[in-house]
PDB file of C-alpha atoms and ligand atoms in Angstrom:
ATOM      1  CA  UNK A  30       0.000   0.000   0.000  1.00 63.00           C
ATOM      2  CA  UNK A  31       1.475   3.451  -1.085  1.00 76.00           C
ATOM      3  CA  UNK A  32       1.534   5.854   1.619  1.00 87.00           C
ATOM      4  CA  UNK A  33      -0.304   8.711   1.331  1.00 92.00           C
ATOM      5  CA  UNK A  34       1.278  12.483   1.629  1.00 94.00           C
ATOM      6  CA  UNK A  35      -0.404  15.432   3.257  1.00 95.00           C
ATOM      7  CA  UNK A  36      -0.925  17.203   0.156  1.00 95.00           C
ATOM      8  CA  UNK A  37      -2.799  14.006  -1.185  1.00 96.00           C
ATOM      9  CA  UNK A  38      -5.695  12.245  -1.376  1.00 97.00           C
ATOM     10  CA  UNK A  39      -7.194   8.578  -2.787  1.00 96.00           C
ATOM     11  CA  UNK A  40     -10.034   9.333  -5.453  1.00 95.00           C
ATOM     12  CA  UNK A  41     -12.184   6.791  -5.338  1.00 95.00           C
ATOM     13  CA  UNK A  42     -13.270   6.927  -9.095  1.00 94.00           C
ATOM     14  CA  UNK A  43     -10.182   5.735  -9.988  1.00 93.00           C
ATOM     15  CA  UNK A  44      -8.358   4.425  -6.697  1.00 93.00           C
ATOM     16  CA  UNK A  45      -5.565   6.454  -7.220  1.00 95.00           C
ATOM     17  CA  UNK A  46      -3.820   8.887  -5.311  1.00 96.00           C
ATOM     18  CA  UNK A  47      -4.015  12.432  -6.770  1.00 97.00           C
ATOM     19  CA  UNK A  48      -2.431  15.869  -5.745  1.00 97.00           C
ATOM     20  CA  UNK A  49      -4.725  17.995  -3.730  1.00 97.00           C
ATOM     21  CA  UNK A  50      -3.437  21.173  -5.619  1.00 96.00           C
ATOM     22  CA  UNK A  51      -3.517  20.970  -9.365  1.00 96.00           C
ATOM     23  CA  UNK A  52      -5.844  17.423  -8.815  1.00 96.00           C
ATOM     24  CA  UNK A  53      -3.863  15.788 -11.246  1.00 96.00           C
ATOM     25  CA  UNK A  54      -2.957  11.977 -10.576  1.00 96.00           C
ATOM     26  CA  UNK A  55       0.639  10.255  -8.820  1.00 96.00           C
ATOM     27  CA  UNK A  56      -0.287   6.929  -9.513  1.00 96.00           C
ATOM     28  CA  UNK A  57      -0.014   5.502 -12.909  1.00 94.00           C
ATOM     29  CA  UNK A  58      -1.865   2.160 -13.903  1.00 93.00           C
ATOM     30  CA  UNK A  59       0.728  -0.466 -15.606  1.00 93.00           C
ATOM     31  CA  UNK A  60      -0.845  -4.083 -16.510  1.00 91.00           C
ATOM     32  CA  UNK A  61       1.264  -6.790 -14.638  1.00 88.00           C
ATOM     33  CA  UNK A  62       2.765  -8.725 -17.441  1.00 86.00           C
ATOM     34  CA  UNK A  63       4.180 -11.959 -15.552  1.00 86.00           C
ATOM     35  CA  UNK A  64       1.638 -12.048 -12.467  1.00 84.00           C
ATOM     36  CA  UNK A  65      -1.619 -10.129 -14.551  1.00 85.00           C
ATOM     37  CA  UNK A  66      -3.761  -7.192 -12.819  1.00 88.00           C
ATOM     38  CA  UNK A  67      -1.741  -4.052 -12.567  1.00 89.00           C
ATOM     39  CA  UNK A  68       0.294  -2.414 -10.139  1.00 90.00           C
ATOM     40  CA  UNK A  69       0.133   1.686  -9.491  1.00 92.00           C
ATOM     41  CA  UNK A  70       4.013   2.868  -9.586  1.00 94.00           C
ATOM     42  CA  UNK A  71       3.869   6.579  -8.636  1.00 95.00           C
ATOM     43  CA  UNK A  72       4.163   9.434 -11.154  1.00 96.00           C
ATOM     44  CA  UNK A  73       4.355  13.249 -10.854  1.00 96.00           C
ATOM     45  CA  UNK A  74       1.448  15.411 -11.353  1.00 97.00           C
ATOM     46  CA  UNK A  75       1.288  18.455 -13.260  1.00 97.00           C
ATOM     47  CA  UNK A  76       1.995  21.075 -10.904  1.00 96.00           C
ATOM     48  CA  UNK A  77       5.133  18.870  -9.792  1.00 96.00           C
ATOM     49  CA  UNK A  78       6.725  18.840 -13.460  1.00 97.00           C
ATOM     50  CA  UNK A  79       5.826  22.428 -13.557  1.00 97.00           C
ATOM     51  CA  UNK A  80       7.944  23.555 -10.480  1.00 97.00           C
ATOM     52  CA  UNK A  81      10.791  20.784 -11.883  1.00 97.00           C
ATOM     53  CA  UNK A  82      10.858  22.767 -15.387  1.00 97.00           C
ATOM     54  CA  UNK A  83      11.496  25.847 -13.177  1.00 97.00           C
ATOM     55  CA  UNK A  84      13.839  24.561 -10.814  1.00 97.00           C
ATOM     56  CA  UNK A  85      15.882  23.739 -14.191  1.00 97.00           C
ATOM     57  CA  UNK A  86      15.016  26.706 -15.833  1.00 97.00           C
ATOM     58  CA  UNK A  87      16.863  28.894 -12.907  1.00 97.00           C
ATOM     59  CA  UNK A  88      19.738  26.730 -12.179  1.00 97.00           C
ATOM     60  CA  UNK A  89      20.356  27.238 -16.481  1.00 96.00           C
ATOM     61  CA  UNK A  90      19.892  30.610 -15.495  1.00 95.00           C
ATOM     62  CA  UNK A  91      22.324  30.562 -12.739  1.00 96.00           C
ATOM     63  CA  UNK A  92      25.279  28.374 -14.857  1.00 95.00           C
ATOM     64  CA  UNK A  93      24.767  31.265 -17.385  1.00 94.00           C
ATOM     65  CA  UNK A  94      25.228  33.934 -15.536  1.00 94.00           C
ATOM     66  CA  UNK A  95      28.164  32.421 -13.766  1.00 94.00           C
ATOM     67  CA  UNK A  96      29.615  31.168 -17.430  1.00 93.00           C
ATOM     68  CA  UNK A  97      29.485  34.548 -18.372  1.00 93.00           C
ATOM     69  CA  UNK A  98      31.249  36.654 -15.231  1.00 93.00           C
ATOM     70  CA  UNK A  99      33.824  33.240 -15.757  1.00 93.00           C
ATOM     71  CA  UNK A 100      34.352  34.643 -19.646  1.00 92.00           C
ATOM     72  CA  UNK A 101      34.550  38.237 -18.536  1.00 92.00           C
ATOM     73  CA  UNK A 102      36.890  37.755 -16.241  1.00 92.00           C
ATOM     74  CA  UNK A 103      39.058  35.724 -18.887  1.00 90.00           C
ATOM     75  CA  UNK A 104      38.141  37.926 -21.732  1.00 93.00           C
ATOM     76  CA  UNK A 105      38.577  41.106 -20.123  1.00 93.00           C
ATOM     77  CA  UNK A 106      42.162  40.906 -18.735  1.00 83.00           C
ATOM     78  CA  UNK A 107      42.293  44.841 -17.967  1.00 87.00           C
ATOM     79  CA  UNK A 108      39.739  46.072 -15.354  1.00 88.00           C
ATOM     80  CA  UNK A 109      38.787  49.379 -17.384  1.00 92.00           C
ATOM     81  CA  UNK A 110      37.574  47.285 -20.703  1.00 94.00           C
ATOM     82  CA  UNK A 111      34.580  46.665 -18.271  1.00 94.00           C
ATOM     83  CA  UNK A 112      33.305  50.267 -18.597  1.00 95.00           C
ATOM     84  CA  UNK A 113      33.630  49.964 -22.342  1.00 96.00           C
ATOM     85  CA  UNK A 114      29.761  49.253 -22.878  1.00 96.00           C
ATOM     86  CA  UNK A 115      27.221  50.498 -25.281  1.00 96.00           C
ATOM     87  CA  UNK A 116      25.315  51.817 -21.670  1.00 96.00           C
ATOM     88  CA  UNK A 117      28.636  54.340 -21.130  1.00 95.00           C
ATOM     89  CA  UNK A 118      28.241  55.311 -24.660  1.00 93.00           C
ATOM     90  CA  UNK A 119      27.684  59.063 -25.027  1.00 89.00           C
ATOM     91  CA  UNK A 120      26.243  58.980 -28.274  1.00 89.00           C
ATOM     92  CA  UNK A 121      28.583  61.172 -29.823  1.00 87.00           C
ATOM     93  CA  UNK A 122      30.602  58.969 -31.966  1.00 88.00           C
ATOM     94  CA  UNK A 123      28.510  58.003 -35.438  1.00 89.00           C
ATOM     95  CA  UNK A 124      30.851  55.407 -35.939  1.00 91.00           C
ATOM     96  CA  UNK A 125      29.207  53.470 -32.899  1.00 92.00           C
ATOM     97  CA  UNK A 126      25.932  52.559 -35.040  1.00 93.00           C
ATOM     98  CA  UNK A 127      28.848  49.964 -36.998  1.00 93.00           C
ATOM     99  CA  UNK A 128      29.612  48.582 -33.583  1.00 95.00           C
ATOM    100  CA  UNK A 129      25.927  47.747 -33.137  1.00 95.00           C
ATOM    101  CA  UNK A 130      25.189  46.473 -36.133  1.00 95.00           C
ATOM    102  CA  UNK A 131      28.453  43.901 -35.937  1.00 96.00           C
ATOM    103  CA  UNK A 132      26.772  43.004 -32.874  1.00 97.00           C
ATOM    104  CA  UNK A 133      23.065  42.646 -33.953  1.00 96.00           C
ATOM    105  CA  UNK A 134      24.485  40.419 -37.148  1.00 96.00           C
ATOM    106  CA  UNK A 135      27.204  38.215 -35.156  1.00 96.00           C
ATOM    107  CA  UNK A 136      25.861  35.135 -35.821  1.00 96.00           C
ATOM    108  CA  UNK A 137      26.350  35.949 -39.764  1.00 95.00           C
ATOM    109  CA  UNK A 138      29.793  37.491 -39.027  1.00 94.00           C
ATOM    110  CA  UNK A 139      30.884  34.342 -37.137  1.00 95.00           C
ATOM    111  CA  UNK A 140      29.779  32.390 -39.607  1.00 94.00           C
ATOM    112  CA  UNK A 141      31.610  34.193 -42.236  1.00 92.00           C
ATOM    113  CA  UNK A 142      33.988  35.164 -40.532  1.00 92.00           C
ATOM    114  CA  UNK A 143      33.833  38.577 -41.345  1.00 92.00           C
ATOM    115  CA  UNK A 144      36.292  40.737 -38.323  1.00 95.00           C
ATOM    116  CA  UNK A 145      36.657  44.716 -38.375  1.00 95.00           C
ATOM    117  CA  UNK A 146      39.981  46.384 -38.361  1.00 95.00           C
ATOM    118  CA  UNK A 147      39.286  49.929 -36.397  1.00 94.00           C
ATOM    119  CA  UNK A 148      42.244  52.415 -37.506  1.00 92.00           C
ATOM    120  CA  UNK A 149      42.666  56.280 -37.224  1.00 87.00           C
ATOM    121  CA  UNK A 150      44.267  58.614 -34.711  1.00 84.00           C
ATOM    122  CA  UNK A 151      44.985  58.344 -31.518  1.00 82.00           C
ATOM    123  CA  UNK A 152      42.001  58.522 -29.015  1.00 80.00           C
ATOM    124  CA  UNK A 153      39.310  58.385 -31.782  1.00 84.00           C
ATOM    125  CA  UNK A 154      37.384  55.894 -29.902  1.00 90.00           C
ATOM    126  CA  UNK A 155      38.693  52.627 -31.896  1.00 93.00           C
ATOM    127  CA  UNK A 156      39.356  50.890 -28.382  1.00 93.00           C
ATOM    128  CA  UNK A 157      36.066  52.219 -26.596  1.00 94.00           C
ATOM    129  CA  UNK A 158      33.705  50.298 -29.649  1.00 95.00           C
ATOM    130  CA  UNK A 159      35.838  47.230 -30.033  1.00 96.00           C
ATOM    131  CA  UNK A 160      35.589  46.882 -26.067  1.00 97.00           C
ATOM    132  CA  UNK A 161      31.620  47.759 -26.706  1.00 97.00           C
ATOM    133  CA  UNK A 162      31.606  44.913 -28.900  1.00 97.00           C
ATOM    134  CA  UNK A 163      33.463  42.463 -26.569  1.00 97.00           C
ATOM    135  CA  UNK A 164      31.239  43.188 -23.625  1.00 97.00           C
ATOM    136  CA  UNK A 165      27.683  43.258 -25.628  1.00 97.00           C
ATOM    137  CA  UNK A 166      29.006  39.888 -27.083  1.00 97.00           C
ATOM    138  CA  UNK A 167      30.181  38.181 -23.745  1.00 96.00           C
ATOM    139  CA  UNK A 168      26.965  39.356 -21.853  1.00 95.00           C
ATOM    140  CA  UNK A 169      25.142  37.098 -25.040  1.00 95.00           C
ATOM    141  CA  UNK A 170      27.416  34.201 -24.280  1.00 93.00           C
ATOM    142  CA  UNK A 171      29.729  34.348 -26.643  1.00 96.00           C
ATOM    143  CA  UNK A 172      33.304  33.865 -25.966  1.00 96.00           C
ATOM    144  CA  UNK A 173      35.532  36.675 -26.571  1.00 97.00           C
ATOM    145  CA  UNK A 174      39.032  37.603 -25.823  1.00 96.00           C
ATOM    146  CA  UNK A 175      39.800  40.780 -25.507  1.00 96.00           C
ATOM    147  CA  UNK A 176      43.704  41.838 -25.424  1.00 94.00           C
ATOM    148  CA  UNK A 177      46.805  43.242 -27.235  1.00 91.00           C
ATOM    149  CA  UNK A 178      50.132  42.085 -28.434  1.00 89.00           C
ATOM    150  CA  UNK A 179      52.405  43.732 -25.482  1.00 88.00           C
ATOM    151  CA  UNK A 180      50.452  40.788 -23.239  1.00 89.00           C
ATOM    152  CA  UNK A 181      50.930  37.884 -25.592  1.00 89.00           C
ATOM    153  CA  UNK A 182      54.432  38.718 -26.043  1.00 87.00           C
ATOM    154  CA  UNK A 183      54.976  38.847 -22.582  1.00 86.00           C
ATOM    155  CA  UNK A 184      52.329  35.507 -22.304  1.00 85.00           C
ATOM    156  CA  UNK A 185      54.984  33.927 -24.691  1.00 84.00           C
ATOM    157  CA  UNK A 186      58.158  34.916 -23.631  1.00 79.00           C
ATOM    158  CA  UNK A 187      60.394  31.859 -22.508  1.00 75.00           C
ATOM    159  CA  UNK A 188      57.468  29.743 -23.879  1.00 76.00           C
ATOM    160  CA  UNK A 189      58.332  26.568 -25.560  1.00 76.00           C
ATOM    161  CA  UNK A 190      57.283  23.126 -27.016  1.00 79.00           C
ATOM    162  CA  UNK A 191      54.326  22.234 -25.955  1.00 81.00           C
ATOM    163  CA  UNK A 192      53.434  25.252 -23.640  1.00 83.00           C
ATOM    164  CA  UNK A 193      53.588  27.500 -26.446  1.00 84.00           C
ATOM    165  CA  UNK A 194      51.499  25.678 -28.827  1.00 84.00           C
ATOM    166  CA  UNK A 195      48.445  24.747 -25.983  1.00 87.00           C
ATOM    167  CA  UNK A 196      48.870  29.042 -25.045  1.00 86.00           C
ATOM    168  CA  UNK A 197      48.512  29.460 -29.399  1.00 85.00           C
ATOM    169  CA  UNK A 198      45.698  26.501 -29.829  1.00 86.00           C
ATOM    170  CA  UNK A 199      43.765  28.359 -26.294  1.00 88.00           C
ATOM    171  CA  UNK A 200      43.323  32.071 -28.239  1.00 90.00           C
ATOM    172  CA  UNK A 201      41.395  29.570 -31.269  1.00 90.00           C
ATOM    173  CA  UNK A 202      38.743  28.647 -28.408  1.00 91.00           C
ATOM    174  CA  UNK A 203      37.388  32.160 -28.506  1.00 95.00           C
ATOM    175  CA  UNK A 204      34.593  32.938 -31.091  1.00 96.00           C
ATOM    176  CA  UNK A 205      35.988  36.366 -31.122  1.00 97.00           C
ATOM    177  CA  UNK A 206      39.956  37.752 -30.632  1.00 97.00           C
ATOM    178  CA  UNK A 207      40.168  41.193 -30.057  1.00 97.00           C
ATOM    179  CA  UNK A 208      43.910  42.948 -30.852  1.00 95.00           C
ATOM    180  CA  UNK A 209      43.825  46.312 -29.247  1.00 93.00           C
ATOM    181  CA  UNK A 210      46.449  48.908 -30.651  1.00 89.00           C
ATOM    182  CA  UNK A 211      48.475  46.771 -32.838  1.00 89.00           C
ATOM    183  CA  UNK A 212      51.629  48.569 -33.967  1.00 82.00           C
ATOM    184  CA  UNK A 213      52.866  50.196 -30.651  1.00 69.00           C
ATOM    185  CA  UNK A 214      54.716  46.920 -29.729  1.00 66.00           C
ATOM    186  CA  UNK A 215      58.556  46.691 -30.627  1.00 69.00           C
ATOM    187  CA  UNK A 216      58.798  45.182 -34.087  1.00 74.00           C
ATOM    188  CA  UNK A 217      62.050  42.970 -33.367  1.00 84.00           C
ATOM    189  CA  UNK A 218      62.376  39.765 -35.248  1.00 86.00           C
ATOM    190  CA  UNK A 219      61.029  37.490 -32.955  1.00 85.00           C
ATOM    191  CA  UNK A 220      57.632  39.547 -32.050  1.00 86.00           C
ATOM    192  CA  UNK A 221      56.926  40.015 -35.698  1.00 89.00           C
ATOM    193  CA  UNK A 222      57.051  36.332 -35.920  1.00 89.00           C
ATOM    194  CA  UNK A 223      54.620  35.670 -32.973  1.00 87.00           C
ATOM    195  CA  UNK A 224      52.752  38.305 -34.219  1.00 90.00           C
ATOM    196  CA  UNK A 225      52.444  36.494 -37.766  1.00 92.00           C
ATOM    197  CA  UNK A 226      52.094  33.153 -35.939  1.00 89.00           C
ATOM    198  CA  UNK A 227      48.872  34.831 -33.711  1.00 90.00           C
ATOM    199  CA  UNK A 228      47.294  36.081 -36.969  1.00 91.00           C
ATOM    200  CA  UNK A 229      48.051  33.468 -38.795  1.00 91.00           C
ATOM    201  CA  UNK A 230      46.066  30.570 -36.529  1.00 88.00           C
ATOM    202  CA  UNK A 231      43.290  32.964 -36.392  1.00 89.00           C
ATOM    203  CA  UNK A 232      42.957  32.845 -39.772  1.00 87.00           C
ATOM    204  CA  UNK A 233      43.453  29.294 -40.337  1.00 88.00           C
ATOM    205  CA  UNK A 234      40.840  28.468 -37.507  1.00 88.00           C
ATOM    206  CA  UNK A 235      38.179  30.436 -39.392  1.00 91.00           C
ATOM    207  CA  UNK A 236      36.993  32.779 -36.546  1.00 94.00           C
ATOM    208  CA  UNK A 237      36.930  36.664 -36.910  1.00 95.00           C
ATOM    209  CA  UNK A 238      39.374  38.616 -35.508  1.00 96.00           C
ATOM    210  CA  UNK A 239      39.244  42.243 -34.484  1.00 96.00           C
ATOM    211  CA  UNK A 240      42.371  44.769 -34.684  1.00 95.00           C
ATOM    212  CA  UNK A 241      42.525  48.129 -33.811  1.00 95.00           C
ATOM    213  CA  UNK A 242      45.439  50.403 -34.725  1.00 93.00           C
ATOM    214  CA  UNK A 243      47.008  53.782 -34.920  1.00 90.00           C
ATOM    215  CA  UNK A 244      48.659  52.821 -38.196  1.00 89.00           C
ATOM    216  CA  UNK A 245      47.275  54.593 -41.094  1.00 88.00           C
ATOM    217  CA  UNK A 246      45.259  52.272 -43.813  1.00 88.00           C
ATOM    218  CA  UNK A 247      47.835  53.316 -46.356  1.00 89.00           C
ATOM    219  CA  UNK A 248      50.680  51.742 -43.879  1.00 89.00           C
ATOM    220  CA  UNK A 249      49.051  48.859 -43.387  1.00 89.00           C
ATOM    221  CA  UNK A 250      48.221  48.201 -47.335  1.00 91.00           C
ATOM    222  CA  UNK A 251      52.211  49.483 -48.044  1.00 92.00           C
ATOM    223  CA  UNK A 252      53.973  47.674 -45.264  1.00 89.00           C
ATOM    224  CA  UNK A 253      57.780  48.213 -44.630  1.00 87.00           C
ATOM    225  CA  UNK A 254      58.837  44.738 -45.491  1.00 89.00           C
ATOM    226  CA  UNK A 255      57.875  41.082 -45.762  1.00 91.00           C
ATOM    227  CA  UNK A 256      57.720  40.225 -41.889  1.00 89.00           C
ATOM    228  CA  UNK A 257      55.018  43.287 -41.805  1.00 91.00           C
ATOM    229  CA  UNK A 258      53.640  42.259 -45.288  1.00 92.00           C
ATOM    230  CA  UNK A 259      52.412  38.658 -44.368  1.00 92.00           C
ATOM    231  CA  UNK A 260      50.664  39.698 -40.752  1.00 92.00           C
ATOM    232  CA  UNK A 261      48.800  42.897 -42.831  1.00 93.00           C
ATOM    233  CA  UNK A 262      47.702  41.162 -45.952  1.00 93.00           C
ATOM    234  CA  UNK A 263      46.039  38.262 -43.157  1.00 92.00           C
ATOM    235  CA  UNK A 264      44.472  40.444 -41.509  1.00 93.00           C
ATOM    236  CA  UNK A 265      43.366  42.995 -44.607  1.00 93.00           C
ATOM    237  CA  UNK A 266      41.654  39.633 -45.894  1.00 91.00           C
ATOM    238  CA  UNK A 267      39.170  39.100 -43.311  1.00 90.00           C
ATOM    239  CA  UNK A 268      38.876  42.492 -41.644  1.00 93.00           C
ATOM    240  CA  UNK A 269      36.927  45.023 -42.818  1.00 92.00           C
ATOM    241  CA  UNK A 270      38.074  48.483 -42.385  1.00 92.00           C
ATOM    242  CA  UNK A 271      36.565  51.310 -40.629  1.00 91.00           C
ATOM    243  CA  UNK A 272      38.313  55.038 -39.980  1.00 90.00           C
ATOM    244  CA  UNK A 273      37.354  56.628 -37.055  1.00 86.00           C
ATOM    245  CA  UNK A 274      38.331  60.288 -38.158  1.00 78.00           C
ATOM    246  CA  UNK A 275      38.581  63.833 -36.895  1.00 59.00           C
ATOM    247  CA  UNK A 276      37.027  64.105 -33.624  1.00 60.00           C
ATOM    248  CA  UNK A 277      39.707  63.273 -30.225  1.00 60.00           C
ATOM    249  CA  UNK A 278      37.095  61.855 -27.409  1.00 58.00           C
ATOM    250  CA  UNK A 279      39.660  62.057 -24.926  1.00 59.00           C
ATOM    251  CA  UNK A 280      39.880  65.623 -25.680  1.00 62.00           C
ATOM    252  CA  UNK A 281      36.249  65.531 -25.064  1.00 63.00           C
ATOM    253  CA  UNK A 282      36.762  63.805 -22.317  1.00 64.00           C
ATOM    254  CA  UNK A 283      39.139  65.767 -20.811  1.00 67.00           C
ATOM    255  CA  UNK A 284      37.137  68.597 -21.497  1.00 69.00           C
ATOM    256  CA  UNK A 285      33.795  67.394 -19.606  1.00 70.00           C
ATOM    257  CA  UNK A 286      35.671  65.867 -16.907  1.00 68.00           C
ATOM    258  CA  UNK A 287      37.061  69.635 -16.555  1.00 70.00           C
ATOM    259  CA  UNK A 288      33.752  71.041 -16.454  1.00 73.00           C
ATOM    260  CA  UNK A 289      32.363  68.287 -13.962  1.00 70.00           C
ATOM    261  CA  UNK A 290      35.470  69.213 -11.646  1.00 67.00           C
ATOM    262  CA  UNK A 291      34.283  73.231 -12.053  1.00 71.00           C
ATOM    263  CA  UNK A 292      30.913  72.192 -11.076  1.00 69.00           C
ATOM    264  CA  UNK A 293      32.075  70.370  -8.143  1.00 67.00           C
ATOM    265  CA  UNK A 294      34.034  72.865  -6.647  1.00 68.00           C
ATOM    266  CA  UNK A 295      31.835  75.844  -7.859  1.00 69.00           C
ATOM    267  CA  UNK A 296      29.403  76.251  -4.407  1.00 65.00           C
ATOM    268  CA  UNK A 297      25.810  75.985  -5.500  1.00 60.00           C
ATOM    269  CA  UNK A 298      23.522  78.581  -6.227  1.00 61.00           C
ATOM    270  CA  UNK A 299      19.749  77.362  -6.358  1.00 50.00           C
ATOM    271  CA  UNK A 300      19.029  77.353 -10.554  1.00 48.00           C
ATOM    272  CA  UNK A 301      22.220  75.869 -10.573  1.00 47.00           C
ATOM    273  CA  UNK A 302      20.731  73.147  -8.321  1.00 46.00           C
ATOM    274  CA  UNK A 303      18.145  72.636 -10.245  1.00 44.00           C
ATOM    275  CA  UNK A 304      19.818  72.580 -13.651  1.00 43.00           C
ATOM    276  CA  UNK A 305      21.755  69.672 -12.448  1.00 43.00           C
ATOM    277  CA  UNK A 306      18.705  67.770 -11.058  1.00 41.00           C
ATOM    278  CA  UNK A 307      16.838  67.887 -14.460  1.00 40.00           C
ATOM    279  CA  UNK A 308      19.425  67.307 -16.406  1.00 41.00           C
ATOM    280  CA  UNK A 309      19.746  64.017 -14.444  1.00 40.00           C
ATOM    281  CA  UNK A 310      23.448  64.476 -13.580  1.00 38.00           C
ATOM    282  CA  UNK A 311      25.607  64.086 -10.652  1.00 37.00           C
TER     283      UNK A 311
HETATM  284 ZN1   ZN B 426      -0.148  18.795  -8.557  1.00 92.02          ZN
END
């Protein structure tokens, strides 16, 4: 006899025991094959698979969200790429739209393979959208490494054999490889030839590949010599460009972060009070 739970009962229409919330039957009625008559093994009710599906649901929930802080904190070697988000975005680079339409069509770009390669001058924003890209990407799952040839080289320094090749084959398990300022690195010998040998996998293992750089397009497309040659034509293959021209955000930058300092040390008048309240800032 199956023992019956408080939130239970025995309907007698069908002699089995049902759940006193959603009503739905525990028991199950399986025909005896080797004895005959049945037996009544017990079975969960609807409102029971229900709060199972949750339960499932939010631990998902919870492995994703803990995959995800995992990849950021792997992706994201340098604590100020996390501010780099389309949130912080001020709106006043067009060039941003490009970043969110990259992001909006990454499955296609994966697939393809398609990467970006962000040039211009210095503090044009080229590291602020390829870091908006990184973190939009990693908060959707997606693997994505986000660092710069300085690190590698020092990554591969005294780096043999085996070591070297399992540090190469680990930058081919992202979906996405992010090169921040490529070119300010020391071009000796042996750094162009980790630099090709980076590129080079990346291409090979078919995944996009993002590069941004102070060079000019026209130094990239007329490089210095053949060690330069072979890294820029890989990477002019599968990366298309975009210049990020005229405007210097840090200057901006600098400028509003001197204006927020004025405000903050200018004593406050009342419409000056209330400027800053509607505004929303502060
Ligand atoms: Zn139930």
């Amino acid at each position: 006899m199956t023992e019956i739970r408080e939130d239970e009962y025995l309907d007698p229409a069908d002699g089995l025991i049902h759940c006193r919330k959603c009503g739905g039957s525990r028991q199950t009625v399986i025909p005896d094959p080797f004895k005959g008559g049945t037996f009544k093994p017990r079975c969960v009710c609807p409102c029971q698979q229900e709060a199972e599906r949750r339960r499932r649901e939010a631990e998902k929930r919870r492995q994703r969200i803990e995959r995800i802080r995992r990849r950021k904190a792997q992706g994201l070697q340098d604590r100020y790429l996390y501010g780099y988000t389309f949130a912080n975005d001020n709106g006043g680079n067009p060039v941003m739209a490009k970043a969110h339409a990259y992001v909006d069509h990454w499955p296609q770009a994966f697939k393809r393979n398609i990467g970006l390669l962000l040039f211009g001058d210095v503090g044009t924003g080229k590291s602020f959208l390829a870091g908006c890209i990184a973190n939009a990407l990693l908060d959707r799952d997606v693997p994505v490494l986000m660092t710069n040839f300085p690190t590698i080289l020092a990554r591969l320094c005294g780096t043999f054999g085996e070591d070297r090749t399992a540090f190469l084959d680990s930058l081919g398990d992202y979906d996405l490889l992010i090169i921040d300022d490529l070119g300010v690195e020391r071009n000796t010998e042996y750094a162009l030839e980790q630099m090709f040998s980076i590129i080079d996998s990346r291409y090979r293992c078919n995944k996009p590949l993002i590069v941004t750089t102070n060079l000019k397009l026209d130094e990239l497309k007329n490089p210095p010599d053949l060690a330069h040659a072979r890294i820029y034509d890989r990477i002019l293959e599968r990366c298309a460009p975009i210049l990020f021209a005229g405007k210097n955000f840090r200057e901006d930058n600098a400028a509003s972060t001197k204006a927020a300092a004025r405000q903050i040390i200018t004593p406050p008048t009342a419409s000056h009070r209330q400027t800053v309240t509607e505004k929303g800032e502060l």
